[in-house]
Short mmCIF file of C-alpha atoms and ligand atoms in Angstrom, two decimals:
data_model
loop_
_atom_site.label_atom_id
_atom_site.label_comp_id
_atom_site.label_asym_id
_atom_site.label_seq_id
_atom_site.Cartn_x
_atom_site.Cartn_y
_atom_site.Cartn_z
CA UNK A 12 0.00 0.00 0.00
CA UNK A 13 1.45 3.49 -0.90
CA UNK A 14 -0.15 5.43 2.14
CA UNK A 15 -0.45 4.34 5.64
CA UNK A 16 -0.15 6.51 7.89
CA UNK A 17 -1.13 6.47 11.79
CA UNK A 18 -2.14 8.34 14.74
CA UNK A 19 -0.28 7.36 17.58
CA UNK A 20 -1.63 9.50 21.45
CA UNK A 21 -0.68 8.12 24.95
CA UNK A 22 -3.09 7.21 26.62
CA UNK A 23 -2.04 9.90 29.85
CA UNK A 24 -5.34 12.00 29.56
CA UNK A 25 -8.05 13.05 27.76
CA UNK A 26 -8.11 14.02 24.09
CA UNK A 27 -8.25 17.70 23.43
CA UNK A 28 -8.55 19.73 19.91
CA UNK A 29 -5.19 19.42 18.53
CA UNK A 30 -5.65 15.91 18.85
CA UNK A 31 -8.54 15.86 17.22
CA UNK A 32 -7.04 17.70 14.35
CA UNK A 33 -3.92 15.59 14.04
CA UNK A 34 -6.63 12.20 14.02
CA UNK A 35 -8.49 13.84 11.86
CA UNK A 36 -5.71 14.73 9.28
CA UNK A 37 -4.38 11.84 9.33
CA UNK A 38 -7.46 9.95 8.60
CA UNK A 39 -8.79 12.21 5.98
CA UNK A 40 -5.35 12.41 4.31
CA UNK A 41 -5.01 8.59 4.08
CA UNK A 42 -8.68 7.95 3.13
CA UNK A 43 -8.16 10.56 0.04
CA UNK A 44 -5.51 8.27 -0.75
CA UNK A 45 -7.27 4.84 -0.68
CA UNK A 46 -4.42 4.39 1.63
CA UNK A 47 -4.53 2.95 5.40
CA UNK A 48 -4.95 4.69 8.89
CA UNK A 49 -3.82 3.11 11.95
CA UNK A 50 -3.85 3.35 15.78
CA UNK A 51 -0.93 3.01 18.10
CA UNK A 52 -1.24 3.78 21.76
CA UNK A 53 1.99 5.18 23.16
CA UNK A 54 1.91 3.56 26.28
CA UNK A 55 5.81 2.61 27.55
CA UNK A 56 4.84 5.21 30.51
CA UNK A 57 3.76 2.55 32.73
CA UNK A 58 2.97 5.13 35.44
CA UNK A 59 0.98 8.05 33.71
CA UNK A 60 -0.69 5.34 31.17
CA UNK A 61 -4.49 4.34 32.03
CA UNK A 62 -6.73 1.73 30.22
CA UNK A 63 -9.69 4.07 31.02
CA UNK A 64 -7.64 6.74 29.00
CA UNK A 65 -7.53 4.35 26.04
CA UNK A 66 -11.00 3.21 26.44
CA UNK A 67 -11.84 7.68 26.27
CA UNK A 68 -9.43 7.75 22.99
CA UNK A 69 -10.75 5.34 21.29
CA UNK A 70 -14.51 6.48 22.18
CA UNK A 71 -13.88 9.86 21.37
CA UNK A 72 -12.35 8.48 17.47
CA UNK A 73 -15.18 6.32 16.81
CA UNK A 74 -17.30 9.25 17.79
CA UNK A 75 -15.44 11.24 15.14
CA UNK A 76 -16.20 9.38 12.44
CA UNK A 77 -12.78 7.77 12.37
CA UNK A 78 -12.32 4.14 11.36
CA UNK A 79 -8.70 2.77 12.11
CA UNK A 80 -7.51 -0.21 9.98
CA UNK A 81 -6.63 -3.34 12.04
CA UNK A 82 -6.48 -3.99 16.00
CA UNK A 83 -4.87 -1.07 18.23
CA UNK A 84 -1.25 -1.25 18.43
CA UNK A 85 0.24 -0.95 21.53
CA UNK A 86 4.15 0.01 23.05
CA UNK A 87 3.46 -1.72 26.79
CA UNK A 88 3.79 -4.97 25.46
CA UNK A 89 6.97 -4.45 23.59
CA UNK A 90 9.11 -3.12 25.96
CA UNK A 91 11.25 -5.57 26.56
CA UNK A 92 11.95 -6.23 22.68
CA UNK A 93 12.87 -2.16 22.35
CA UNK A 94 15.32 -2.92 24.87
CA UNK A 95 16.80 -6.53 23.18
CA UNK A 96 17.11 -4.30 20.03
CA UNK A 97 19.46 -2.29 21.77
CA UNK A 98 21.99 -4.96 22.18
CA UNK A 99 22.36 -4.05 18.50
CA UNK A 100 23.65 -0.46 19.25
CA UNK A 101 25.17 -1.58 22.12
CA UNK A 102 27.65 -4.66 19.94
CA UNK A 103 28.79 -1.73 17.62
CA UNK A 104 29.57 0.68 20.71
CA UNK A 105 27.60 3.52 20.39
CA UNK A 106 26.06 3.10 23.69
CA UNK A 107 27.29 3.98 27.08
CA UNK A 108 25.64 3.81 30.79
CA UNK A 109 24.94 6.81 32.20
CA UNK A 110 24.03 7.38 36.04
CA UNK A 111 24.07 11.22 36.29
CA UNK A 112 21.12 12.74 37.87
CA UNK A 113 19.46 15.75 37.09
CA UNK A 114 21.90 17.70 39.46
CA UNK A 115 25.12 16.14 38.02
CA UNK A 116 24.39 17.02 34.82
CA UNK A 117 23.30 20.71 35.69
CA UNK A 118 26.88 21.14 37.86
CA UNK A 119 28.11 19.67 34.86
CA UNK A 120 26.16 22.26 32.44
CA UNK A 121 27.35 25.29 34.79
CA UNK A 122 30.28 26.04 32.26
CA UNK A 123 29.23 25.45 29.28
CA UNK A 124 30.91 25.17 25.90
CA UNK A 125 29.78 28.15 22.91
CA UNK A 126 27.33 27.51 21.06
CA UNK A 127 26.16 23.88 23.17
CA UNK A 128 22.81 24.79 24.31
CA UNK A 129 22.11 23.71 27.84
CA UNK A 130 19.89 20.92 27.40
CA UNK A 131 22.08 19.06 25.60
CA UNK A 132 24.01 16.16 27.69
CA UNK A 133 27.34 17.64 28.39
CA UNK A 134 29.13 14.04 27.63
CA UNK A 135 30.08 13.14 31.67
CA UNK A 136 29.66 9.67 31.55
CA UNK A 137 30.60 9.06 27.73
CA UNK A 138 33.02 6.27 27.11
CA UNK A 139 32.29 4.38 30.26
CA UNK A 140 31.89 1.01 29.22
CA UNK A 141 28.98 -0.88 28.72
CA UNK A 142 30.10 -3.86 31.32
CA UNK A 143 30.03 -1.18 33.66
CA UNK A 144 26.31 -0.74 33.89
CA UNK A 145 24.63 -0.70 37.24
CA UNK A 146 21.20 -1.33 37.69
CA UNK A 147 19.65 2.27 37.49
CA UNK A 148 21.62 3.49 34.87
CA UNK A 149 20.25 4.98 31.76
CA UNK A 150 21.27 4.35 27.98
CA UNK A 151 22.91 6.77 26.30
CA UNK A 152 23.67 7.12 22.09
CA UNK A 153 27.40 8.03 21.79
CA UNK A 154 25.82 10.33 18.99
CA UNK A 155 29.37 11.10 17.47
CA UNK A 156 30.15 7.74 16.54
CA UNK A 157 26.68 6.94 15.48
CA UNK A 158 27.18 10.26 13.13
CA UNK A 159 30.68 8.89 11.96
CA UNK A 160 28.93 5.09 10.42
CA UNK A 161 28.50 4.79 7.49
CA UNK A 162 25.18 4.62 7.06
CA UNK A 163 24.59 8.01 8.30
CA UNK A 164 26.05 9.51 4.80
CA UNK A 165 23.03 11.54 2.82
CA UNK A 166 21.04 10.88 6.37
CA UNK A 167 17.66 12.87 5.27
CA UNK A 168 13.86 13.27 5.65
CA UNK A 169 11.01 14.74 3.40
CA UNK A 170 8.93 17.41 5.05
CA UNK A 171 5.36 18.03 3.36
CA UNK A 172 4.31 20.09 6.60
CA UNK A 173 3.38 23.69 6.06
CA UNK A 174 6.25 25.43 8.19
CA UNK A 175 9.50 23.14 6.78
CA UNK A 176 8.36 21.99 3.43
CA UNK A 177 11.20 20.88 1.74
CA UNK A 178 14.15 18.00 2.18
CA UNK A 179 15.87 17.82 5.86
CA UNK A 180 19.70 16.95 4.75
CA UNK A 181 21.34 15.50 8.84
CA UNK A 182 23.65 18.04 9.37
CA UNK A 183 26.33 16.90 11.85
CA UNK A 184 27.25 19.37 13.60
CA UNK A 185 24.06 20.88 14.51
CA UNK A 186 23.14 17.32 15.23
CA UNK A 187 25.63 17.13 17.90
CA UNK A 188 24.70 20.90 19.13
CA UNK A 189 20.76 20.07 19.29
CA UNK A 190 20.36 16.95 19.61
CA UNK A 191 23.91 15.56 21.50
CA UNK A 192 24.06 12.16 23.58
CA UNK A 193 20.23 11.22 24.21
CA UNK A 194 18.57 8.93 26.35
CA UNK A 195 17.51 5.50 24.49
CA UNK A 196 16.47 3.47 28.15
CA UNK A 197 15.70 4.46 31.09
CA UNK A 198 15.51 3.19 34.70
CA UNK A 199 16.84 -0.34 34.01
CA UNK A 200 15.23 -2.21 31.11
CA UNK A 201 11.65 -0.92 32.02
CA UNK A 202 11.23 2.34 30.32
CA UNK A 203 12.67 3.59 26.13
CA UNK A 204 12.75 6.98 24.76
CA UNK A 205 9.73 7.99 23.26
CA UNK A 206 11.32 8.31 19.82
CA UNK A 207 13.22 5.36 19.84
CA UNK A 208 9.86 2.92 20.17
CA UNK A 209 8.36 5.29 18.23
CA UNK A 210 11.03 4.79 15.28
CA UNK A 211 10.89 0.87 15.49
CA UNK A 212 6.72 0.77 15.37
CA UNK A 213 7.02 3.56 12.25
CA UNK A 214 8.85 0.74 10.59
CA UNK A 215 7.40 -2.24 12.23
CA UNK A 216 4.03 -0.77 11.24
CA UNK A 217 5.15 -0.07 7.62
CA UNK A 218 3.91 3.87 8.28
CA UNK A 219 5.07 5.57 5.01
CA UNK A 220 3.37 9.06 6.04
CA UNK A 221 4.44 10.53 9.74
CA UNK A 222 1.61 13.09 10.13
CA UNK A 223 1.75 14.94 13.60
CA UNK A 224 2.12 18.51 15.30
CA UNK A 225 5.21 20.99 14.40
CA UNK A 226 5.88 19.97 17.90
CA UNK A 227 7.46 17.17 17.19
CA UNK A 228 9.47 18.32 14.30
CA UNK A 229 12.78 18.88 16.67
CA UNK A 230 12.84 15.07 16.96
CA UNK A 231 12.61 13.98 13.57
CA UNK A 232 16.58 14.30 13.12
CA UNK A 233 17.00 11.77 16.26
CA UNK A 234 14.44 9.21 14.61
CA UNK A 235 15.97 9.57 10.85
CA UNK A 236 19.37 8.92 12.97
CA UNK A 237 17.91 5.69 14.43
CA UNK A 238 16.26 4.67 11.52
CA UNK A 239 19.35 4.66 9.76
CA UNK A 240 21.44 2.49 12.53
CA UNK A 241 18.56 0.16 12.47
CA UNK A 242 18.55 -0.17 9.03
CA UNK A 243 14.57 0.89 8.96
CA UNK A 244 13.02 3.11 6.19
CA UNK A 245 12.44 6.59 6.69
CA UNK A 246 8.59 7.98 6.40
CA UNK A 247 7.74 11.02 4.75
CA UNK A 248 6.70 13.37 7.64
CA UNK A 249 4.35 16.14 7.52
CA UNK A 250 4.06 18.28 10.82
CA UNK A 251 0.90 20.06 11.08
CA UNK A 252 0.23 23.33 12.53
CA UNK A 253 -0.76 23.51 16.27
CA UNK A 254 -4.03 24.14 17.76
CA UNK A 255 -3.49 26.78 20.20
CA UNK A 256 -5.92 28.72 22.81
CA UNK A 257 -6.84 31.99 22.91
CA UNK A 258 -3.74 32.79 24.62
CA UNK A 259 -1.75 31.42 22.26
CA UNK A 260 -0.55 28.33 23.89
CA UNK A 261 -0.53 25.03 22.59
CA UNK A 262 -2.91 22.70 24.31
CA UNK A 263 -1.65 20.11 26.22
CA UNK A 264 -3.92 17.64 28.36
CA UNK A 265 -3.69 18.90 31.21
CA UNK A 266 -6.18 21.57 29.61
CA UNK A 267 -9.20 19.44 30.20
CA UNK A 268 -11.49 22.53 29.28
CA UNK A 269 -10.87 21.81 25.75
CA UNK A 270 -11.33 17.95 26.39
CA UNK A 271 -13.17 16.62 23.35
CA UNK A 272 -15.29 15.10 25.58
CA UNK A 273 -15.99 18.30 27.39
CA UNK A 274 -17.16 19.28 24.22
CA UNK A 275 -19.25 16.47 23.67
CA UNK A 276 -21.12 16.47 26.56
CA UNK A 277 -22.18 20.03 25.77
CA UNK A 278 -23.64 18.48 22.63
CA UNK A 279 -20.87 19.65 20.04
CA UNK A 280 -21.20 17.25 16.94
CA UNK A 281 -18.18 15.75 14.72
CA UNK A 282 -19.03 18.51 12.44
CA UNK A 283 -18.77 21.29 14.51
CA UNK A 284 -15.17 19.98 15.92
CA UNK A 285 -14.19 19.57 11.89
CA UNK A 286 -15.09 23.53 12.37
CA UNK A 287 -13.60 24.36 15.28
CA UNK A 288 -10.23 23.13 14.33
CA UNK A 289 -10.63 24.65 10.53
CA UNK A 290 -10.91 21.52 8.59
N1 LIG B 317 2.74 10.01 21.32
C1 LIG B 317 3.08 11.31 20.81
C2 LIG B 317 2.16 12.36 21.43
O1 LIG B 317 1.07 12.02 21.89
C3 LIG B 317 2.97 11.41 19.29
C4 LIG B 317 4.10 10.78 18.61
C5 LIG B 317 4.12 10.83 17.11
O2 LIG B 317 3.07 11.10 16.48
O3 LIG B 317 5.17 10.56 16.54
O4 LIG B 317 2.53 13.50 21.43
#
């Protein structure tokens, strides 16, 4: 199939209006295309994740109109195969354990190199070696050597979104200022980066069309990056305006005032939601 494409929420809270534009998007855009839409439920947050938030999302689609192809996807499950996959990474030493907390790496941050913004990791733990892991420690992508493989030459993604249009060449060096040594796993084996099972379900999925908020556009680099270690395929992404409030501000969950089923219960129809969100 040409187009599949798929909208992919945790399950931490209610749906608001930008979701319902991104769903929305997505489904219309893959529909126009005779192509598929799918659901994936985020869920590796074991703590913030409820079943009664997925039972909500999924009433709140149907309720929509929307129709996903298939049975829900879900992250929980495949935890512990995110983490066997990173035995890959690990083989070709590009990962390293890393046990600073928050405060280590802020003392660590408090003279900082030019042009290294401050949330990227200053490098403290890099080249300890992997046999040295404690339990606790997180995962870390030595992100120069991943950048120096081979398979990271012409690294680049498509953009169809209205704000970047255009092709997305990896640049290196503002790779390693942006983006610098991330976090793959967390807390022991139970937790992964969001964009790391996020990367392997794109692929695993067979998603050729990424559609989601410009929010998310900073993290495309990281993903192409993995993709390209993995040896996955790279989507076409298109990041979508946000929906904002009247301040300005782009709505988040915790704003349950814009809850979709807020909206609902005030007897809002799919119709006038299409409208509210200028579709
Ligand atoms: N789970 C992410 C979110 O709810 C979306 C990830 C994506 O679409 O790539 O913000």
């Amino acid at each position: 199939m040409a187009f599949v494409t798929r909208f992919a929420p945790s399950p931490t809270g209610p749906l608001h209006l930008g979701h319902a534009y991104s769903a929305i998007l997505a489904h219309d855009l893959a529909r126009a295309a005779g192509g598929a839409f799918l659901l994936r439920m985020e869920d590796t947050d074991l703590e913030r994740c409820k079943p009664e938030w997925q039972a909500l999302i999924e009433d709140d689609l149907r309720w929509l109109g929307l129709v996903w192809d298939g049975p829900v996807y879900r992250q929980a499950p495949r935890i512990a195969d995110y983490n066997a996959r990173l035995d890959g990474l690990a083989a070709q030493d590009l990962l390293y354990p890393c046990s600073c907390s928050r405060g280590d790496i802020r003392a660590a941050l408090a003279a900082p190199q030019e042009g290294v913004p401050h949330s990227v990791y200053p490098g403290t733990c890099r080249g300890r070696p992997m046999a040295d892991r404690r339990a606790g420690d997180a995962l870390r992508l030595d992100l120069a050597r991943a950048l120096a493989r081979p398979e990271m030459r012409a690294a680049s993604f498509s953009e169809t979104g209205p704000t970047h249009a255009g092709l997305h060449p990896i640049d290196p060096n503002t790779a390693r200022q942006h983006i610098g040594d991330v976090v793959l796993s967390r807390k022991g084996e139970n937790i992964v980066a969001y964009f790391l099972a996020s990367a392997f379900d794109d692929a695993d999925q067979g998603i050729t069309h990424v559609i989601r908020g410009e929010d998310l556009f900073d993290f495309t680099p990281i993903q192409v990056i993995l993709q390209r270690l993995f040896g996955l395929p790279t989507p076409i992404y298109h990041h979508h305006r946000l929906i904002r409030d009247d301040a300005g501000k782009r709505l988040a969950k915790r704003d349950d005032a814009r809850a979709l089923s807020k909206y609902r219960s005030e007897g809002a129809t799919p119709a006038d939601i299409r409208a509210m969100v200028g579709l």
